[in-house]
Coordinates of C-alpha atoms and ligand atoms in Angstrom, one line a residue:
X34 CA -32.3 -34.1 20.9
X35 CA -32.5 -35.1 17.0
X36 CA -28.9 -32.8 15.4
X37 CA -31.2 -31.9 12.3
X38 CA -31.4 -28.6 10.9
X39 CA -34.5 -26.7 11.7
X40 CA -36.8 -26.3 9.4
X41 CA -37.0 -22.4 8.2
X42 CA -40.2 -21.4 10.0
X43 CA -41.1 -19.3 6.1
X44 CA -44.8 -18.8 6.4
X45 CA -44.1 -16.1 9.5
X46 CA -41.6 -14.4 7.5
X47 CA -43.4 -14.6 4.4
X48 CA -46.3 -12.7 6.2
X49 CA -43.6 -10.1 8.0
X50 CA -41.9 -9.5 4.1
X51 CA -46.3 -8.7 3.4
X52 CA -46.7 -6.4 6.8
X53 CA -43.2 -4.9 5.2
X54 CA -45.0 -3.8 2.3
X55 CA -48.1 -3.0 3.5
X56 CA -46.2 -0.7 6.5
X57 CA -43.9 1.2 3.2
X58 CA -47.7 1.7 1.4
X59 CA -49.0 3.0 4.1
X60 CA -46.3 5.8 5.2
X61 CA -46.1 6.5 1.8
X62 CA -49.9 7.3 1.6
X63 CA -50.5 8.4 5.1
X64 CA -47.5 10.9 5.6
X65 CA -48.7 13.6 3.0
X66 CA -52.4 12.6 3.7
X67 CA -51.7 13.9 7.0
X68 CA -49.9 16.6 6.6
X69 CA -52.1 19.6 6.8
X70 CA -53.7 17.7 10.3
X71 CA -50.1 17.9 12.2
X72 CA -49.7 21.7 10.8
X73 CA -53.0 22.3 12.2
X74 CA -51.7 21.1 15.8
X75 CA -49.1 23.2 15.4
X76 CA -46.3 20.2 14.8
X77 CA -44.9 22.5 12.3
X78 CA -40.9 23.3 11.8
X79 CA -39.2 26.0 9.1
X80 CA -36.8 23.6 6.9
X81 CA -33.7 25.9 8.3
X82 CA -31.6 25.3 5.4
X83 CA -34.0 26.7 2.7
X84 CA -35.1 30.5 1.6
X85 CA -38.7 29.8 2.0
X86 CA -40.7 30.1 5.2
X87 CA -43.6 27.7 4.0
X88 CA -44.2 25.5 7.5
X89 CA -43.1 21.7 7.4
X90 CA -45.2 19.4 9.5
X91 CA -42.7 18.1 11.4
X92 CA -43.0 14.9 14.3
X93 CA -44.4 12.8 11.8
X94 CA -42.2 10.3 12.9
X95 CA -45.4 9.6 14.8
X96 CA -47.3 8.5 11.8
X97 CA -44.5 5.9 10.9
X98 CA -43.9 4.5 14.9
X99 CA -48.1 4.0 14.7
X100 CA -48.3 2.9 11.6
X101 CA -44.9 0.5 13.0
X102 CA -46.4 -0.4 16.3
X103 CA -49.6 -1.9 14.8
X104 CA -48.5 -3.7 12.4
X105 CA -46.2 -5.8 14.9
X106 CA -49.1 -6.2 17.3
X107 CA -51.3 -7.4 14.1
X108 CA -47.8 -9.6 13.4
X109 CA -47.8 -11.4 16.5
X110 CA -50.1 -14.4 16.1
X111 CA -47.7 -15.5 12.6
X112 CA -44.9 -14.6 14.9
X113 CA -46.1 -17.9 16.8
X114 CA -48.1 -19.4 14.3
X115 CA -46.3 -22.5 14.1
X116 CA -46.7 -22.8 18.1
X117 CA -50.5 -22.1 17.9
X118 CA -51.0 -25.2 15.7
X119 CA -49.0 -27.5 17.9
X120 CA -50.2 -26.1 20.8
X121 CA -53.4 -27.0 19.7
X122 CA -52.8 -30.0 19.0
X123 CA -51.1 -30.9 22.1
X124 CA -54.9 -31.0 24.1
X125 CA -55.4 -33.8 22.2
X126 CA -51.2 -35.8 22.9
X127 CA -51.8 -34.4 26.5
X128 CA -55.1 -36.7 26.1
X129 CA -53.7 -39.5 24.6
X130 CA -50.3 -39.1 27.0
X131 CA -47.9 -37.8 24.7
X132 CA -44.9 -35.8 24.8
X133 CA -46.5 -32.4 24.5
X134 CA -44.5 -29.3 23.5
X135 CA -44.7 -26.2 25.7
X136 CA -46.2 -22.7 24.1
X137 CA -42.7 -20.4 23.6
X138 CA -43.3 -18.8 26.8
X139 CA -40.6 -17.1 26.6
X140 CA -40.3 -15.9 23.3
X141 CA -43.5 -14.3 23.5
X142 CA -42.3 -12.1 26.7
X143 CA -39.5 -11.4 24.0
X144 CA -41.4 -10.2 21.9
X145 CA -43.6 -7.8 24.3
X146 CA -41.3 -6.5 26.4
X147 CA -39.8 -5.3 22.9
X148 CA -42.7 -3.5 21.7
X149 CA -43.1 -1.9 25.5
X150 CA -39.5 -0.3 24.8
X151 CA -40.7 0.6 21.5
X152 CA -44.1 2.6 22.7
X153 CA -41.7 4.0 25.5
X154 CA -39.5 5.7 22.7
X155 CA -42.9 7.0 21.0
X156 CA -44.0 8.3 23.7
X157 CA -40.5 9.8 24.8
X158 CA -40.1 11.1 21.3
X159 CA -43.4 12.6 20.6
X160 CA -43.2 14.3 24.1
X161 CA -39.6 16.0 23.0
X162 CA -41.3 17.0 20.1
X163 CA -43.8 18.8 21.9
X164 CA -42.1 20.2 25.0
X165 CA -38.5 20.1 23.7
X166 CA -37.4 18.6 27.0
X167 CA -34.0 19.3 28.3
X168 CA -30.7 16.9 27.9
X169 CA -30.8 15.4 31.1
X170 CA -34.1 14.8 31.5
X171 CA -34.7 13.0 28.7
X172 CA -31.4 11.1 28.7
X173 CA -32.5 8.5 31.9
X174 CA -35.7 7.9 29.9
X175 CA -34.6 5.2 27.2
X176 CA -32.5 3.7 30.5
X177 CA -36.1 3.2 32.7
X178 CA -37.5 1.7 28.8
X179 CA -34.8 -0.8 28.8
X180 CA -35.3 -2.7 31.9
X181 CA -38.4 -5.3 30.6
X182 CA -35.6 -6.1 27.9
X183 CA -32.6 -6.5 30.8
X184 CA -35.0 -9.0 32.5
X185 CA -36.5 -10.5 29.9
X186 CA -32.6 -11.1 28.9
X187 CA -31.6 -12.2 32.6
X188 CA -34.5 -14.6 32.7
X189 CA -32.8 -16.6 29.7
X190 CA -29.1 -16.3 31.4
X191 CA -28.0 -14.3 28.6
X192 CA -24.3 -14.3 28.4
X193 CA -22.3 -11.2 30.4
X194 CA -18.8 -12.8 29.5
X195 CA -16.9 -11.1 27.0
X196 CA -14.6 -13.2 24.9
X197 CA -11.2 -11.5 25.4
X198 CA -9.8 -10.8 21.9
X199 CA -6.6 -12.8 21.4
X200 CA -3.7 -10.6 22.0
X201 CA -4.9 -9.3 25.0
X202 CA -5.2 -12.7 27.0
X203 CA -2.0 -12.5 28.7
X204 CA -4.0 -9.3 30.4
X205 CA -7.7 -10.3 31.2
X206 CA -7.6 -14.1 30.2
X207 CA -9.4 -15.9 28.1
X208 CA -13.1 -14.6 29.2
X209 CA -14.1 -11.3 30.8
X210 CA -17.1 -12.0 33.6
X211 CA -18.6 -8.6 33.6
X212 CA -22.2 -9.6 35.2
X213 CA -23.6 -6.7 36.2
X214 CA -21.7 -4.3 34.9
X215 CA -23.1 -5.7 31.3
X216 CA -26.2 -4.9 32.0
X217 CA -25.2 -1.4 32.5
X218 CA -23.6 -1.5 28.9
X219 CA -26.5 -2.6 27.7
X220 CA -29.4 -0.1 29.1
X221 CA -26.6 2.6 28.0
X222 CA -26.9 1.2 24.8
X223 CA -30.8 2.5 24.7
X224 CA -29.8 5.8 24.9
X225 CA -26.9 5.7 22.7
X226 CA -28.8 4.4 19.9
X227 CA -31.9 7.0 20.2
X228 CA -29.8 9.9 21.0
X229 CA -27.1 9.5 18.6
X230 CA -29.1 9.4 15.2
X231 CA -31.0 12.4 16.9
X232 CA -28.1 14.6 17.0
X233 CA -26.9 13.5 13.5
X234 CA -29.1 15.8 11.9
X235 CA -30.8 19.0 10.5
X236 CA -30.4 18.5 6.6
X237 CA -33.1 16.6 4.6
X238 CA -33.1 13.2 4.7
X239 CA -30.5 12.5 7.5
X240 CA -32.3 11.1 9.8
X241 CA -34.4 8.7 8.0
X242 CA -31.6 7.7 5.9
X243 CA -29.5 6.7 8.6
X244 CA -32.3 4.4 9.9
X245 CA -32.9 3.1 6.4
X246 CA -29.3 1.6 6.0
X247 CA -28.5 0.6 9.4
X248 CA -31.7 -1.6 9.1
X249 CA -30.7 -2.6 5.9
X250 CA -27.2 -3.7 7.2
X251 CA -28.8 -5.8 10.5
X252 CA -31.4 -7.1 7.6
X253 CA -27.9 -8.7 6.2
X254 CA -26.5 -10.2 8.7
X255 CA -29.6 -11.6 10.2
X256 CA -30.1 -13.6 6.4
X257 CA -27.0 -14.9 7.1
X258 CA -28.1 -16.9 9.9
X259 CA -31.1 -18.5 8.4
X260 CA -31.3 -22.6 7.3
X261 CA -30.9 -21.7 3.6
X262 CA -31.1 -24.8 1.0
X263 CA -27.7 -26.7 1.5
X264 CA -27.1 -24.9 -1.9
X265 CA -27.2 -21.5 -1.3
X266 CA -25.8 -22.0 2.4
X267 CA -22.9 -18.8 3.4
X268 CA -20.2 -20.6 5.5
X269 CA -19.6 -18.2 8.2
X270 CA -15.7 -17.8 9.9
X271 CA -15.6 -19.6 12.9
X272 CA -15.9 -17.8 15.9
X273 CA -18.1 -17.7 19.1
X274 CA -21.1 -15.1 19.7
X275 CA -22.6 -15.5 23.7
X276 CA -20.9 -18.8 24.0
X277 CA -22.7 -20.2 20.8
X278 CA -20.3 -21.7 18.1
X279 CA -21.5 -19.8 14.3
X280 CA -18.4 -21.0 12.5
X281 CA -19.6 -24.0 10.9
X282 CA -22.9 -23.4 12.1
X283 CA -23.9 -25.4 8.8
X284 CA -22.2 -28.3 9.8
X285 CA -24.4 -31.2 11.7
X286 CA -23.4 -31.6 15.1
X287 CA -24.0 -27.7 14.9
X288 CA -27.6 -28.0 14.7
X289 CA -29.2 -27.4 18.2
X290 CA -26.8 -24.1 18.4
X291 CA -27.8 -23.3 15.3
X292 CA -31.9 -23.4 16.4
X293 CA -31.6 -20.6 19.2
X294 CA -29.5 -18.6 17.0
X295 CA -32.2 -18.7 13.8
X296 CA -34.8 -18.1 16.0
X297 CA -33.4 -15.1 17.2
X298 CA -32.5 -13.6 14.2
X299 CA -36.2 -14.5 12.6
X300 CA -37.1 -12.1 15.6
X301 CA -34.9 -9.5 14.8
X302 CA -36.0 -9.9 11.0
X303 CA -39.8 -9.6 12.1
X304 CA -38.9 -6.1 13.9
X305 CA -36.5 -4.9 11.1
X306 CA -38.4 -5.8 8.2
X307 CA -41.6 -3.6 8.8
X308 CA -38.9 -0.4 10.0
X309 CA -37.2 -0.8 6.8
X310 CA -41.5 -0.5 5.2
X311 CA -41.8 2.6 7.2
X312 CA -38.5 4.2 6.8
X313 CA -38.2 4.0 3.0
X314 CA -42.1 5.2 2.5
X315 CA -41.1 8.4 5.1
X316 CA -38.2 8.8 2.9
X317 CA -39.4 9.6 -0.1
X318 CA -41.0 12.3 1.4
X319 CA -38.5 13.3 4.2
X320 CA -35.9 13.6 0.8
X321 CA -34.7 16.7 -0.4
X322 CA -36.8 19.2 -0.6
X323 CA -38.1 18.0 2.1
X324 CA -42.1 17.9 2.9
X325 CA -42.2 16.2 5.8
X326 CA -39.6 16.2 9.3
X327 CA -39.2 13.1 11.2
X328 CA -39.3 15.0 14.5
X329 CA -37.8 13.4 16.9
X330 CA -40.4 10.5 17.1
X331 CA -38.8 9.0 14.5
X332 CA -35.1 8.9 15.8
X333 CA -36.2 7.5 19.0
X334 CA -38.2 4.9 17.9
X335 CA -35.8 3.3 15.1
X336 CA -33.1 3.6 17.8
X337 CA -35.3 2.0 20.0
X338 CA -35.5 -1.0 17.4
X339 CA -32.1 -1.1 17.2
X340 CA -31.5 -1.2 20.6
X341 CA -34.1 -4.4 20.8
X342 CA -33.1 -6.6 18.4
X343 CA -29.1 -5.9 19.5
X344 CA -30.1 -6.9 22.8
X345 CA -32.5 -9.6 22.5
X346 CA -31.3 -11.3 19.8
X347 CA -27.8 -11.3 21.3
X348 CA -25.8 -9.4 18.9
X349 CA -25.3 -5.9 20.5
X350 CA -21.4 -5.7 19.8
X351 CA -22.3 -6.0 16.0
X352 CA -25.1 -3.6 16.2
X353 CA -22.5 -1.5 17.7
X354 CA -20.0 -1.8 14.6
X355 CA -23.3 -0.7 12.2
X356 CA -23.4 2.4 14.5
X357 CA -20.0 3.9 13.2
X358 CA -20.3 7.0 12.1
X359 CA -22.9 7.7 15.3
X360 CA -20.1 7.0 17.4
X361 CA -18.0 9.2 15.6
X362 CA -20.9 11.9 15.2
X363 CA -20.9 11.2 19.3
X364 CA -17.6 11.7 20.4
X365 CA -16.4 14.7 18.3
X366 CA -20.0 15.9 20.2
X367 CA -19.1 15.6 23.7
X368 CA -17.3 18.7 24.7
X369 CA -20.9 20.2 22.8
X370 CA -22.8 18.4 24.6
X371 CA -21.2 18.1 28.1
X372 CA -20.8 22.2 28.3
X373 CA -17.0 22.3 27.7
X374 CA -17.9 24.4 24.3
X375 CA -21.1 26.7 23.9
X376 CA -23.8 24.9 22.1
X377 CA -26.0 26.5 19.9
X378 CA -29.9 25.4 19.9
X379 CA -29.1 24.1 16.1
X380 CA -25.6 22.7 14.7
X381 CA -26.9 22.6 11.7
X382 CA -24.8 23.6 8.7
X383 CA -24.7 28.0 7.9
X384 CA -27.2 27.9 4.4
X385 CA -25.8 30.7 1.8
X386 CA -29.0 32.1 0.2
X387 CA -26.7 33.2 -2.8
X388 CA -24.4 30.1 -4.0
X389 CA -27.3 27.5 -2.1
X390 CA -24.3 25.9 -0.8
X391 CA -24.0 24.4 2.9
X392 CA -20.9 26.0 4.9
X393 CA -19.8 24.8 8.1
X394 CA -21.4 26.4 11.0
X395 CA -19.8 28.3 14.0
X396 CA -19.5 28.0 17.9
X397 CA -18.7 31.6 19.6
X398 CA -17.2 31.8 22.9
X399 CA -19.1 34.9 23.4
X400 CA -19.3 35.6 27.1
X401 CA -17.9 32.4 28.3
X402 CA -14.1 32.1 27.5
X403 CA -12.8 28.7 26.6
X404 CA -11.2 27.0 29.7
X405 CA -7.9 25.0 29.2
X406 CA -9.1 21.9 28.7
X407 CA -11.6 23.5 25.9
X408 CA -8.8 25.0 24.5
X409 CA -7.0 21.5 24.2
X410 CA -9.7 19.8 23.1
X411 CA -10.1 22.3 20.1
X412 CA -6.7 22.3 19.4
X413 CA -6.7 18.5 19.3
X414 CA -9.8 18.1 16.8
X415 CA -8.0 21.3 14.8
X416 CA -4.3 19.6 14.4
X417 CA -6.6 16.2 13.2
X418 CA -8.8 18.4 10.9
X419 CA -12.2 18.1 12.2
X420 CA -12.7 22.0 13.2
X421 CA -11.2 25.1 12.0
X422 CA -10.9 27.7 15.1
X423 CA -10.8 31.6 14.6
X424 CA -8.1 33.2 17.5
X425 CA -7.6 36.4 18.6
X426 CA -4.4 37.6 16.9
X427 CA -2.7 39.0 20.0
X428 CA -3.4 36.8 23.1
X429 CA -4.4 33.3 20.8
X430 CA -7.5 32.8 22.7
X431 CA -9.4 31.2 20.7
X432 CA -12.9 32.6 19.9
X433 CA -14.8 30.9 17.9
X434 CA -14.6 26.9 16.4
X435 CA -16.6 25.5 13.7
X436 CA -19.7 23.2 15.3
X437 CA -18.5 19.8 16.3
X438 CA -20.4 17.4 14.2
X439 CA -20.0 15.0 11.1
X440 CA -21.7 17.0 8.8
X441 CA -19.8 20.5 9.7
X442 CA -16.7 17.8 9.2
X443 CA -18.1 17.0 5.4
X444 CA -18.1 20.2 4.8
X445 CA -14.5 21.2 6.1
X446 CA -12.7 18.3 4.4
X447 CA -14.8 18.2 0.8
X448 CA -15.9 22.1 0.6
X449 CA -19.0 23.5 0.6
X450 CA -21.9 21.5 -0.9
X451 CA -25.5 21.7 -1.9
X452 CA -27.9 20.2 0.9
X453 CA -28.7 16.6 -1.0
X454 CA -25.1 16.0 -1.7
X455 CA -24.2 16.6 1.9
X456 CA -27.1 13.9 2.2
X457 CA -25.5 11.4 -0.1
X458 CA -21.8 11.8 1.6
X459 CA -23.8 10.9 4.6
X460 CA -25.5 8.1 3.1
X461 CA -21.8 6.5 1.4
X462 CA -20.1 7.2 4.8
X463 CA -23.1 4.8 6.5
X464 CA -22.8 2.3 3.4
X465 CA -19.0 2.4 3.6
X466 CA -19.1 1.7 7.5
X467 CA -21.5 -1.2 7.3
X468 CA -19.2 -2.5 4.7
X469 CA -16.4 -2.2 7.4
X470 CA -18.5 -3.4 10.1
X471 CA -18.9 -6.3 7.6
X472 CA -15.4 -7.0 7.6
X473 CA -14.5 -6.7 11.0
X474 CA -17.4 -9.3 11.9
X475 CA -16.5 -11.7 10.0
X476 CA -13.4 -11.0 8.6
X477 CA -11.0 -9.8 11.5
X478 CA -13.0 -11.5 14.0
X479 CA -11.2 -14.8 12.9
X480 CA -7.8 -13.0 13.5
X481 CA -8.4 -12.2 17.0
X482 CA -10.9 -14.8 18.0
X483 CA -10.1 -18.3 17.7
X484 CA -12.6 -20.5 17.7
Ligands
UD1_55 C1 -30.7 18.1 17.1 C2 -29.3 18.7 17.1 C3 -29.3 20.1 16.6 C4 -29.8 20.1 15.2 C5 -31.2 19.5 15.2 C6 -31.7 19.4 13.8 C7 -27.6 18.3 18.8 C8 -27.2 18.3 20.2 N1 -28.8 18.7 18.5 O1 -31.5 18.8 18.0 O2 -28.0 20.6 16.6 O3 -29.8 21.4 14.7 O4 -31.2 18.2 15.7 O5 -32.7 18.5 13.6 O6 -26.8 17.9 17.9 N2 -34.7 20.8 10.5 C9 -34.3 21.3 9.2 N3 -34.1 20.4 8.2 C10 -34.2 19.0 8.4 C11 -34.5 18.5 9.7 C12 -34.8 19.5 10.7 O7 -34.3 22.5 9.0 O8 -34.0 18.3 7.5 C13 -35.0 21.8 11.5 C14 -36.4 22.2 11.5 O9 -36.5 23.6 11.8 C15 -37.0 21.4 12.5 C16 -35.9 21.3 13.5 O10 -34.7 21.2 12.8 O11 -38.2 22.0 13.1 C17 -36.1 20.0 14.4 O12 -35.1 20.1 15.4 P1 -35.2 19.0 16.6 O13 -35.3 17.6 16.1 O14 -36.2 19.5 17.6 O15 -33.7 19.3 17.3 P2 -33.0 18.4 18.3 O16 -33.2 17.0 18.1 O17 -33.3 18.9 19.7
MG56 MG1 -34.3 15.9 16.5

């Protein structure tokens, strides 16, 4: 095989950077346009955080995953135009007896089994939306909507090896074989990323934003991967992602590495760009004061995407590091959402009608007292800062703690805010993480990898 570069396949991304556009036009226009439709079915919401009672149309998350899904169906024959010309050709070398190039079989089982998971997570949200369906029953869902991914992944022999960080060799050795026990991690990963930008949420904007710069920051990093000019060419730290060499990807020799890797990250840029369209269009209307909810069609299906492109273009651990403040969001959750402290149907931040500032919200121990390990737990996150409890004077028992969730943090450690700056602390925390997840991927990597 030639060691050239590959030639950047730019007419298919030209034509996803005009689906991009036309999918932010189209939210833009079609999310008020169909406002008064989803109020008429009833997908209504009060904005909780607000005096008035005028109904929201909420769900309309739907309107951006359709609008989404289409668009990437309609995308599909640039995503292989360059294979449709040479396979048409190759009637006429099979004819004449020449080398003929096969159609991207596999790519294009990529490519659907990735929009399956994605109409799963429609479906999935749009039915929560409707029926509010319980924690457990909806958590094995994403799990069943990974599985075309995992084998679409097995069938290339993705890697499950995990390159043991330096100064833990002496331990584990040099690679970890985790086999199945990877795929695990990854269909877990489905869930984690719908779920946790679901239940970072409640106050205008959230949502949508967080979708908006996590795509923003995989947008980023896939660009770096691409066969810029020699000129304008980023020289990446050397280090190893699923047994591929980046560092010095630029370098010849490095070329035939370098093909899978851009190809993969073209496909995570066709799935990324249009979200990014359709995020920033529901935005505008999704921002303070809010006229439109995402439901939770929205969360479910930009997690979804997230969860695609981190595991079919082979870069889940740094989708992970982009997912920072969900994990955060996610752990201080747990004894919430595992039953260990009462959890009210919203977590959302207590609205003062007089000051129109946010306050943290409360958790009562009303008829349930808190067991030990509760009472640990709360004392923990208390002594670190993240919840203020209220204890009964004589016996200490604690009674009530302040909800367990980023915002209610915000609130705690800044004071009480107005609902679009709580949004924009929200916002800097993401930027500030992808920053850090910047660093850490390319800058600390080198200290604990070696090439
Ligand atoms: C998740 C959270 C819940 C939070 C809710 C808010 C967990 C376990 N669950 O529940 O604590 O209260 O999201 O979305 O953490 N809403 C607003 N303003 C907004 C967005 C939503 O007031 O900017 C309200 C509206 O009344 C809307 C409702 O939240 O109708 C939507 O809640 P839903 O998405 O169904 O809640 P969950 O995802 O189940
Ligand atoms: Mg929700």
């Amino acid at each position: 095989r030639p060691l050239v570069d590959p030639a950047p396949p730019l007419p298919a991304l030209h034509a996803s950077l005009g689906f991009s556009l036309l999918a932010l036009l189209a939210s833009l226009y079609l999310i008020p346009a169909l406002g008064q439709t989803f109020i008429r079915a009833n997908l209504k919401g009060r904005d909780l955080l607000k005096t008035y009672d005028t109904p929201i149309p909420e769900s309309q998350g739907l309107i951006c995953a359709s609008i989404y899904i289409i668009l990437l169906i309609l995308f599909i024959p640039y995503a292989f135009s360059e294979s449709i010309t040479t396979h048409y050709d190759s009637a006429r070398r099979a004819r004449e007896g020449l080398v003929v190039d096969e159609f991207p079989h596999h790519q294009l089982a990529v490519y659907l089994s990735s929009l399956l998971s994605l109409l799963m997570a429609t479906m999935l949200g749009f039915l929560d939306d409707v029926f509010d369906i319980r924690w457990r029953h909806k958590l094995p869902i994403p799990i069943i909507a990974s599985i075309p991914l995992l084998i679409v992944y097995y069938s290339e022999r993705g890697a499950t090896d995990v390159v043991v960080p330096l100064p833990l060799r002496w331990l584990l050795g040099t690679m970890l074989h985790l086999g199945p026990l990877y795929y695990v991690y990854m269909s877990l990963l489905s869930t984690f990323c719908t779920n946790s930008i679901n239940i970072l949420a409640g106050i205008n904007g959230s949502e949508v934003s967080q979708a908006v710069i996590i795509a923003s920051s995989i947008i980023l990093n896939d660009l770096l991967f691409l066969p810029w000019p020699v000129g304008f060419r980023i020289p990446l730290p050397l280090h190893v992602t699923d047994g591929v060499k980046v560092g010095g990807m630029w370098s010849a020799g490095m070329a035939y590495g370098s093909r899978i890797l851009v190809a993969r990250h073209l496909f995570s840029l066709y799935l990324m760009l249009p979200l990014l369209g359709v995020c920033l269009g529901f935005m505008y209307h999704n921002w303070y004061p809010a006229r439109a909810f995402p439901g939770d069609t929205l969360c479910y299906v930009a997690g979804m995407a997230f969860a695609v492109v981190g595991i079919q273009a082979h870069y889940s651990k740094t989708l992970l590091l982009f997912f920072l403040p969900q994990i955060f969001n996610f752990v201080l959750s747990c004894p919430q959402l595992f039953g260990l402290v009462p959890c009210p149907r919203h977590r959302v931040p207590r609205y003062d009608a007089e000051t129109q500032l946010l306050h943290p919200s409360k958790a009562e121990f009303k008829d349930k007292r808190p067991s030990k390990l509760a009472t640990l737990v709360l004392r923990v996150f208390s002594g670190l800062g993240l919840v203020e409890l209220v204890a009964d004077q004589k016996t200490g028992e604690i009674e009530s703690s302040t909800n367990l969730t980023i915002l209610n943090v915000f609130l705690l450690r800044l004071g009480p805010m107005r609902e679009d700056s709580l949004t924009r602390v929200l916002i800097a925390t993401q930027v500030c993480s992808s920053l850090l997840a910047f660093f850490i991927r390319y800058g600390l990597a080198g200290l604990v990898y070696d090439g």
